[in-house]
CSV table of C-alpha atoms in Angstrom, one decimal:
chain,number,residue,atom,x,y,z
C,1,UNK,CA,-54.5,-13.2,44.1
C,2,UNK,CA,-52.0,-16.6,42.7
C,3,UNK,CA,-51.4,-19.0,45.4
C,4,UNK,CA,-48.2,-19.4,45.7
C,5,UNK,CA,-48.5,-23.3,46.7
C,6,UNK,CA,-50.7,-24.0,43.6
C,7,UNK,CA,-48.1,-22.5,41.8
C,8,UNK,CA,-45.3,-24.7,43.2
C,9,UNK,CA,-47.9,-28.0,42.2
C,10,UNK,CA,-48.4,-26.4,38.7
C,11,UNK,CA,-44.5,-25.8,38.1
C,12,UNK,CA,-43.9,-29.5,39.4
C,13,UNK,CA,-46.2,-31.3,36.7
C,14,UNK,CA,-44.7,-29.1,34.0
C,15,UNK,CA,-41.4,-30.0,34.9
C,16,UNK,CA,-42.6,-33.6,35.6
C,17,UNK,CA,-44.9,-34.1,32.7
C,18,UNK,CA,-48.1,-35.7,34.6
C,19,UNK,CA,-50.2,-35.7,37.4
C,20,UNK,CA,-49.1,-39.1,38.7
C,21,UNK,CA,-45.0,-37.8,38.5
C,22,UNK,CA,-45.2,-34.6,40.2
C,23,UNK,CA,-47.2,-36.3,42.8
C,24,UNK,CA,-45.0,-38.6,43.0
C,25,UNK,CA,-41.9,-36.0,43.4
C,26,UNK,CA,-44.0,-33.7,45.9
C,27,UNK,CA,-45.1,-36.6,48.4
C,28,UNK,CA,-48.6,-36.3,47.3
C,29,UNK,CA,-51.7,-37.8,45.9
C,30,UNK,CA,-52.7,-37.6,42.2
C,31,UNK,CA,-55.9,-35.8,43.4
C,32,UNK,CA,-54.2,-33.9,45.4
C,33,UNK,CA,-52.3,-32.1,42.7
C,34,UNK,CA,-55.5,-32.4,39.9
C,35,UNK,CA,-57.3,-30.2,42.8
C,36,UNK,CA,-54.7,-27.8,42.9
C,37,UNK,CA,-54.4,-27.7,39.3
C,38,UNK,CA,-58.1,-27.3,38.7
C,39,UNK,CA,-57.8,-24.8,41.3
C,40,UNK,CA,-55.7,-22.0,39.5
C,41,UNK,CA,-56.7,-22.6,36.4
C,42,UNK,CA,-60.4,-21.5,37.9
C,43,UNK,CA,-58.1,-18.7,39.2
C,44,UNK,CA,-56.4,-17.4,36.4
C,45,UNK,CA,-59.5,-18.0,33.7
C,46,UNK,CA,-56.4,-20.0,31.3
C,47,UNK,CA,-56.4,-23.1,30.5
C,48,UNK,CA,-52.6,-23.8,31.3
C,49,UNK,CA,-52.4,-27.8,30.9
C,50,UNK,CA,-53.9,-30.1,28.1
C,51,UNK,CA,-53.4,-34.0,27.2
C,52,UNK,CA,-50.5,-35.2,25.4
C,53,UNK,CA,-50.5,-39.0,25.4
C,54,UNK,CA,-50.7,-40.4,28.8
C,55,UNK,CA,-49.1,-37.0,30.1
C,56,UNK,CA,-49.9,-33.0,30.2
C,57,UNK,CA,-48.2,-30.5,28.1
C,58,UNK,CA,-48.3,-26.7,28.8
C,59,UNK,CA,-50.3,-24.7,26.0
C,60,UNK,CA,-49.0,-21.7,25.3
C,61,UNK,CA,-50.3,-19.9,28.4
C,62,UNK,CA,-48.9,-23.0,30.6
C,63,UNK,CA,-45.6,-21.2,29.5
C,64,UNK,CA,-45.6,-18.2,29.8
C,65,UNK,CA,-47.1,-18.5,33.4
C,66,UNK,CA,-44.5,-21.7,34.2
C,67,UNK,CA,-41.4,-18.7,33.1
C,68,UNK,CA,-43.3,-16.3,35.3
C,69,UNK,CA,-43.8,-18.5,38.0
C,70,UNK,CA,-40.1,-19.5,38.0
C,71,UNK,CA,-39.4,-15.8,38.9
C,72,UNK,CA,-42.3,-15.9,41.6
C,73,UNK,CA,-40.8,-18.4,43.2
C,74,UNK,CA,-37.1,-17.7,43.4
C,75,UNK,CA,-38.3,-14.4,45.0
C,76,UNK,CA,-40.5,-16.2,47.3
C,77,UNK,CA,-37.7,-18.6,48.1
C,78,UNK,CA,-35.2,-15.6,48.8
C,79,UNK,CA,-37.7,-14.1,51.2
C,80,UNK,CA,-38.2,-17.5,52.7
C,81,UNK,CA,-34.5,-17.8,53.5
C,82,UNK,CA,-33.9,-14.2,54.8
C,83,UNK,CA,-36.8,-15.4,57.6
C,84,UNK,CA,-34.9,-18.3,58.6
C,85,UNK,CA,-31.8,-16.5,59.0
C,86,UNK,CA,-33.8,-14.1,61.2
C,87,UNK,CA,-35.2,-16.9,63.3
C,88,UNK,CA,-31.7,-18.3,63.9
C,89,UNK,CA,-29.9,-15.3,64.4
C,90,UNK,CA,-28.0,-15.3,61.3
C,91,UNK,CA,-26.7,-12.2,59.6
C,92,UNK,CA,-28.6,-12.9,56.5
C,93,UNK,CA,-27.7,-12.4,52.8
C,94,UNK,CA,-26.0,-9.8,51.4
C,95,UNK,CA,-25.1,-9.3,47.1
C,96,UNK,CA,-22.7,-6.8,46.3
C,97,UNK,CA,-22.2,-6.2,42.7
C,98,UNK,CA,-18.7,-4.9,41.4
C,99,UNK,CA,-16.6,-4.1,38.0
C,100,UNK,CA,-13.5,-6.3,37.0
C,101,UNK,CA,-10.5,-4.5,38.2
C,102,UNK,CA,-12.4,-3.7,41.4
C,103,UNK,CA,-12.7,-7.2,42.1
C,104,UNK,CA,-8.7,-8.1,41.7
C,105,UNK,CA,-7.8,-5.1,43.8
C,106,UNK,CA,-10.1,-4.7,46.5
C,107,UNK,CA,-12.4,-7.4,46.7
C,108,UNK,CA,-10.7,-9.9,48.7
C,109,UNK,CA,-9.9,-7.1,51.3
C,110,UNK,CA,-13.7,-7.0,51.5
C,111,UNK,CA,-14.8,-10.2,51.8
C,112,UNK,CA,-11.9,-11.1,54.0
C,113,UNK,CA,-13.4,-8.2,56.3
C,114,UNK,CA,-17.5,-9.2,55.7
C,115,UNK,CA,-16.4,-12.7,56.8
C,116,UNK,CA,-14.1,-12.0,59.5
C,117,UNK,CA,-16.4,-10.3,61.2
C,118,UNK,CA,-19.9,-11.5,60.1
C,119,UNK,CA,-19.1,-15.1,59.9
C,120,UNK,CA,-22.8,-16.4,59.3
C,121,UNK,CA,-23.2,-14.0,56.2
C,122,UNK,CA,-24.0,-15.2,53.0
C,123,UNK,CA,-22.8,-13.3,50.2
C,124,UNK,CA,-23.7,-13.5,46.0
C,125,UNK,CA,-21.0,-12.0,44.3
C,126,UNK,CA,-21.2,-10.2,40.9
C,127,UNK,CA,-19.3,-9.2,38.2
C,128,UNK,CA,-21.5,-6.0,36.8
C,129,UNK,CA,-20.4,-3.4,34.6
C,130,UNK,CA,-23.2,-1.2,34.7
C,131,UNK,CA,-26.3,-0.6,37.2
C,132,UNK,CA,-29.4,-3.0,36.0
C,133,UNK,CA,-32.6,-1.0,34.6
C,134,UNK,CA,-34.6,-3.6,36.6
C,135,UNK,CA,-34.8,-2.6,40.8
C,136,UNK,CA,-35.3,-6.5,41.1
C,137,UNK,CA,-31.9,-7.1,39.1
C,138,UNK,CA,-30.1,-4.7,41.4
C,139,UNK,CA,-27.5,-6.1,44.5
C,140,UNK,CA,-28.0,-4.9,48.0
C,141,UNK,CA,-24.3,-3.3,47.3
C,142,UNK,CA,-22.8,-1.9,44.1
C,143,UNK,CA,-19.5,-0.7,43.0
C,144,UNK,CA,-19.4,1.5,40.2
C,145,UNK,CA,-17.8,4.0,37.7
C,146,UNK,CA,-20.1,7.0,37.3
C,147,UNK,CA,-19.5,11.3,37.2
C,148,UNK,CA,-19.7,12.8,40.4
C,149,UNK,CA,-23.6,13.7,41.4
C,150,UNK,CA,-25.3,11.1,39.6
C,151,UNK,CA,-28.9,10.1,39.9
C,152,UNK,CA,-28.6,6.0,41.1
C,153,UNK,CA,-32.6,5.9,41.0
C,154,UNK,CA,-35.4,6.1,43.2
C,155,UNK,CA,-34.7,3.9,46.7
C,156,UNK,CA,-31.2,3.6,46.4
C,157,UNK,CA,-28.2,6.1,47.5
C,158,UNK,CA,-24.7,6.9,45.9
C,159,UNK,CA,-21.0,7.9,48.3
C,160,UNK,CA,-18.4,8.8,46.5
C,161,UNK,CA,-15.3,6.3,47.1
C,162,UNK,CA,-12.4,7.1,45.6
C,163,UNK,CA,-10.9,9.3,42.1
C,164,UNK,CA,-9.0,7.0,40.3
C,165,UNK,CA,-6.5,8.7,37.8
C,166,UNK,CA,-5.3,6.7,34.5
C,167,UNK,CA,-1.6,5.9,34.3
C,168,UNK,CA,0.6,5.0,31.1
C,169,UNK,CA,2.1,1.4,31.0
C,170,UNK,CA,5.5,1.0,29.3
C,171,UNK,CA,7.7,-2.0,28.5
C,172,UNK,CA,10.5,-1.7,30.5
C,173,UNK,CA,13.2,-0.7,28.1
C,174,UNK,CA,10.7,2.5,26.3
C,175,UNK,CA,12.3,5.8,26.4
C,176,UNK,CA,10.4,7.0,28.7
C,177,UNK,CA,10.2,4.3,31.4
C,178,UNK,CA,11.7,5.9,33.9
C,179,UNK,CA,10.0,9.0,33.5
C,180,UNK,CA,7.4,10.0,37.1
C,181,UNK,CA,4.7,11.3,34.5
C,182,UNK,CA,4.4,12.0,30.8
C,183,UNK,CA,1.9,14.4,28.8
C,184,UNK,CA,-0.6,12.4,26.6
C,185,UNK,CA,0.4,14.4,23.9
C,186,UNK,CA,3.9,12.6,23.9
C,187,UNK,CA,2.3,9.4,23.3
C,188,UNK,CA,0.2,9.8,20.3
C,189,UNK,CA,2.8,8.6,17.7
C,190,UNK,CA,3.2,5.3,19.9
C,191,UNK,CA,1.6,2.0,19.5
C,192,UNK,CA,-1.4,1.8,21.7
C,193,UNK,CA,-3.2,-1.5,22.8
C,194,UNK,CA,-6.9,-1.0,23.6
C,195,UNK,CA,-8.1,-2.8,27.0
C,196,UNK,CA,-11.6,-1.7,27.1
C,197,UNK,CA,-13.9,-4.3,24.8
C,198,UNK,CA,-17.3,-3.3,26.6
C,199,UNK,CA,-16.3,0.5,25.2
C,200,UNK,CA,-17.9,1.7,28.2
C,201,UNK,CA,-17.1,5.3,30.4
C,202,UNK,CA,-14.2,4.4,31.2
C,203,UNK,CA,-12.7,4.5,27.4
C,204,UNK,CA,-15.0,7.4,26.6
C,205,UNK,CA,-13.2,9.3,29.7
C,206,UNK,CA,-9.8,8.1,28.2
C,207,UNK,CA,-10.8,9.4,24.4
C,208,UNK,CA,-11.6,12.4,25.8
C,209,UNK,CA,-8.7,13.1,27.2
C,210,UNK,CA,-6.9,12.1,24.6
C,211,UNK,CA,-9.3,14.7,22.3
C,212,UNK,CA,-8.3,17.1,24.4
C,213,UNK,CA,-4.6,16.6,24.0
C,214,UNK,CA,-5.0,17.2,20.1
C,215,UNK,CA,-5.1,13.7,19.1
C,216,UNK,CA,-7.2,10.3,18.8
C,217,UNK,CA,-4.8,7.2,19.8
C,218,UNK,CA,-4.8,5.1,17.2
C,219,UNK,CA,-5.3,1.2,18.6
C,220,UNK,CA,-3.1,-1.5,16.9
C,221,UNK,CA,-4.4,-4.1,19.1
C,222,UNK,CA,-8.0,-4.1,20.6
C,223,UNK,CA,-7.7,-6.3,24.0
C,224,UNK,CA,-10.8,-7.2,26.0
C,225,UNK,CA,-9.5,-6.6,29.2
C,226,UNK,CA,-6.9,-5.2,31.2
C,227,UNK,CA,-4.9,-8.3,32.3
C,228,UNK,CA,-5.0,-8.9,28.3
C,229,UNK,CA,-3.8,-5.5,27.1
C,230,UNK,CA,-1.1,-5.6,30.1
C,231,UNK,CA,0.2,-9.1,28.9
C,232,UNK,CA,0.6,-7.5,25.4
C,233,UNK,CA,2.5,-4.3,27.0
C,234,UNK,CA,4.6,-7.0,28.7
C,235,UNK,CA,5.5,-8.7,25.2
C,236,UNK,CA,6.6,-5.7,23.7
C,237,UNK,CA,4.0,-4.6,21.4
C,238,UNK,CA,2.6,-1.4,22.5
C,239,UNK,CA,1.5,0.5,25.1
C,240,UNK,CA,-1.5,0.9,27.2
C,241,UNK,CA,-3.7,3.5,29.3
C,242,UNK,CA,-5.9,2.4,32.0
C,243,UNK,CA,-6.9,3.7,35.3
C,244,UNK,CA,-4.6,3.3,38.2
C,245,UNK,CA,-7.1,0.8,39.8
C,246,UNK,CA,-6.5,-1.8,36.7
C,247,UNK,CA,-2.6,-1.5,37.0
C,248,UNK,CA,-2.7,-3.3,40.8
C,249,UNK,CA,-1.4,-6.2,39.9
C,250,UNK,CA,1.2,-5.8,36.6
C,251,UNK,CA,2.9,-8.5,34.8
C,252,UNK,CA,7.3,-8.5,34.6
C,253,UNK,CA,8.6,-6.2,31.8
C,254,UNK,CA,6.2,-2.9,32.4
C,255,UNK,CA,6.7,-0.3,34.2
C,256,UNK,CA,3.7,2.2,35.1
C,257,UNK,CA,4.3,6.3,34.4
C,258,UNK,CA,1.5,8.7,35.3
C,259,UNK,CA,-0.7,10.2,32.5
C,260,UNK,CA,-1.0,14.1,32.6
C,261,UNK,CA,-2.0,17.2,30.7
C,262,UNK,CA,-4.4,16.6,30.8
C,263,UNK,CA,-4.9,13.4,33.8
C,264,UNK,CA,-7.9,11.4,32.7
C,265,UNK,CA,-9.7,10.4,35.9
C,266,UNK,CA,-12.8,7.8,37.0
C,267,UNK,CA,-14.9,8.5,39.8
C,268,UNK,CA,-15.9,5.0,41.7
C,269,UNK,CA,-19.1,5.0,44.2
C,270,UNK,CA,-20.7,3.0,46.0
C,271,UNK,CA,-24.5,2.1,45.5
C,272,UNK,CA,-26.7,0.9,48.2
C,273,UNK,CA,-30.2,-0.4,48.4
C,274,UNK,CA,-32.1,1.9,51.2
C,275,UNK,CA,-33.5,-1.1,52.1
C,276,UNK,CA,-30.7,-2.8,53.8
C,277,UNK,CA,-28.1,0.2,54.3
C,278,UNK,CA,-28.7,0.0,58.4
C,279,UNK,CA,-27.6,-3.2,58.2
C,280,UNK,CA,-24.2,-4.7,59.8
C,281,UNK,CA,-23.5,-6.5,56.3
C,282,UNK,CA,-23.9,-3.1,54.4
C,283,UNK,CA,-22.0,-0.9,57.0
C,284,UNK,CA,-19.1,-3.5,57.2
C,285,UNK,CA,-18.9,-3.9,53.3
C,286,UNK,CA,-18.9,0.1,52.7
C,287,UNK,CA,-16.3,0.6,55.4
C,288,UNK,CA,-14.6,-1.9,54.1
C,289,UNK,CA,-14.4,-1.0,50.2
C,290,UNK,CA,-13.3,2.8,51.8
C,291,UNK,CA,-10.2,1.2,53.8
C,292,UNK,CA,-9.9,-0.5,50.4
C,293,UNK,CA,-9.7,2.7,48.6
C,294,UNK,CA,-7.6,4.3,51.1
C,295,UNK,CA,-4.9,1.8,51.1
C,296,UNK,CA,-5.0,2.0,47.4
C,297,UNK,CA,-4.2,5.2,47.3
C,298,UNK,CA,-1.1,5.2,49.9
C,299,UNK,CA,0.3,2.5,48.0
C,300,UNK,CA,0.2,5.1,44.8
């Protein structure tokens, strides 16, 4: 087995470039540090360091072990930190991982809540459109667009949040502005603006609907994201179909009619780790995201 202390000398004089530098940086002797180096490379069977002038240069199995080790260590550093929260009676870390308009409608709700109430928290926010392959990659929390019943993967557990219909926004002055809802079907002559660069579920859900209807909407501008495509309704040039989620916060000059016959809708849920979900961090921050939802919805 590595030691994980030989591996913190060996990623020093890589990054420092000799023996006498990194034991300079790490408060130690240069024997010191040639012991530990001699040490794992009799561990590992490589030789991960040769001569380069007055200095060391990794060979080609230095790297790949000094890129590996990088990832050791951050993991090793995380764990360290979650113990010293522990010993001091901290709340501890907690990531939650989220999609865009998630983040300008409910997120600040949440946070306000983790922080209100779990002051010594620290939390690592993400912007994530889909769940990582990787378990390592994955937050403690995740927010995400997926069909009802889905499979999140071994050691972690989906709740349903909230169905979040689409809804047609309109410059002010189109005919049908004032309207409370309007087919699909009435809007496939018009001048669409696409908001969805990633072409993820959320514009196959859209398409389909659309399919459905008897027609395929025809973009005339392709937007990257929401606020984009809404700034563009704003100005005039077209109209736009997102879910009711990404039409929180709208710009002056649209106004927002609901999209029916059929109603395209997204399922949000939440993800968490099984790891941490009896934790106070993970049962405030789901609570929290389902008063977000809720409120959400009244305001709708």
């Amino acid at each position: 087995m590595l030691d994980v202390h030989r591996l913190r000398v060996f990623r020093s004089v890589v990054a420092s470039g000799s023996v006498q530098a990194a034991a300079a940086n790490l408060g130690y002797t240069p024997s010191a540090v040639s012991q530990h180096l001699t040490a794992l490379q009799r561990e590992t069977g490589l030789t991960l360091l040769a001569r380069a002038g007055r200095g060391l240069r990794p060979t080609a199995a230095g790297h790949a072990l000094a890129a590996e080790a990088d990832r050791v260590l951050a993991r090793v550093g995380a764990a360290e930190s979650l113990i010293a929260d522990l010993r001091t009676g901290r709340t501890g870390a907690l990531s939650v991982a989220y999609f865009a308009s998630v983040g300008a409608a409910w997120m600040p709700l949440v946070v306000r809540r983790i922080l209100t109430e779990l002051p010594g928290v620290r939390l690592d926010l993400q912007l994530r459109e889909h769940i990582p392959d990787s378990r390592e990659e994955r937050a403690d929390v995740q927010v995400v667009v997926a069909d009802t019943g889905f499979d999140p993967g071994s050691g972690f557990t989906a709740q349903h949040i909230v169905d979040d219909p689409y809804v047609a926004v309109l410059p002010a002055g189109h005919p049908l502005a004032g309207h409370d809802e309007v087919d699909l079907a009435e809007l496939a002559e018009e001048r669409w603006v696409d908001n969805d660069f990633a072409r993820g579920w959320c514009r196959a859900k859209l398409l389909e609907a659309c399919t459905a209807a008897g027609f395929s909407p025809a973009f005339r501008v392709e937007a990257h994201d929401y606020r984009t495509a809404l700034a563009f309704v704003a100005a005039g040039i077209g109209l736009t179909v997102l879910p009711a989620l990404g039409a929180a916060h709208l710009p002056e000059g649209v106004t927002v009619v609901r999209a029916v016959r059929p109603m395209p809708i997204r399922s949000i849920h939440v993800v968490v780790h099984d790891a941490v979900e009896h934790t106070p961090a993970v049962r405030t921050t789901v609570a929290a995201l389902h008063e977000a939802a809720d409120g959400a919805r009244h305001v709708r």
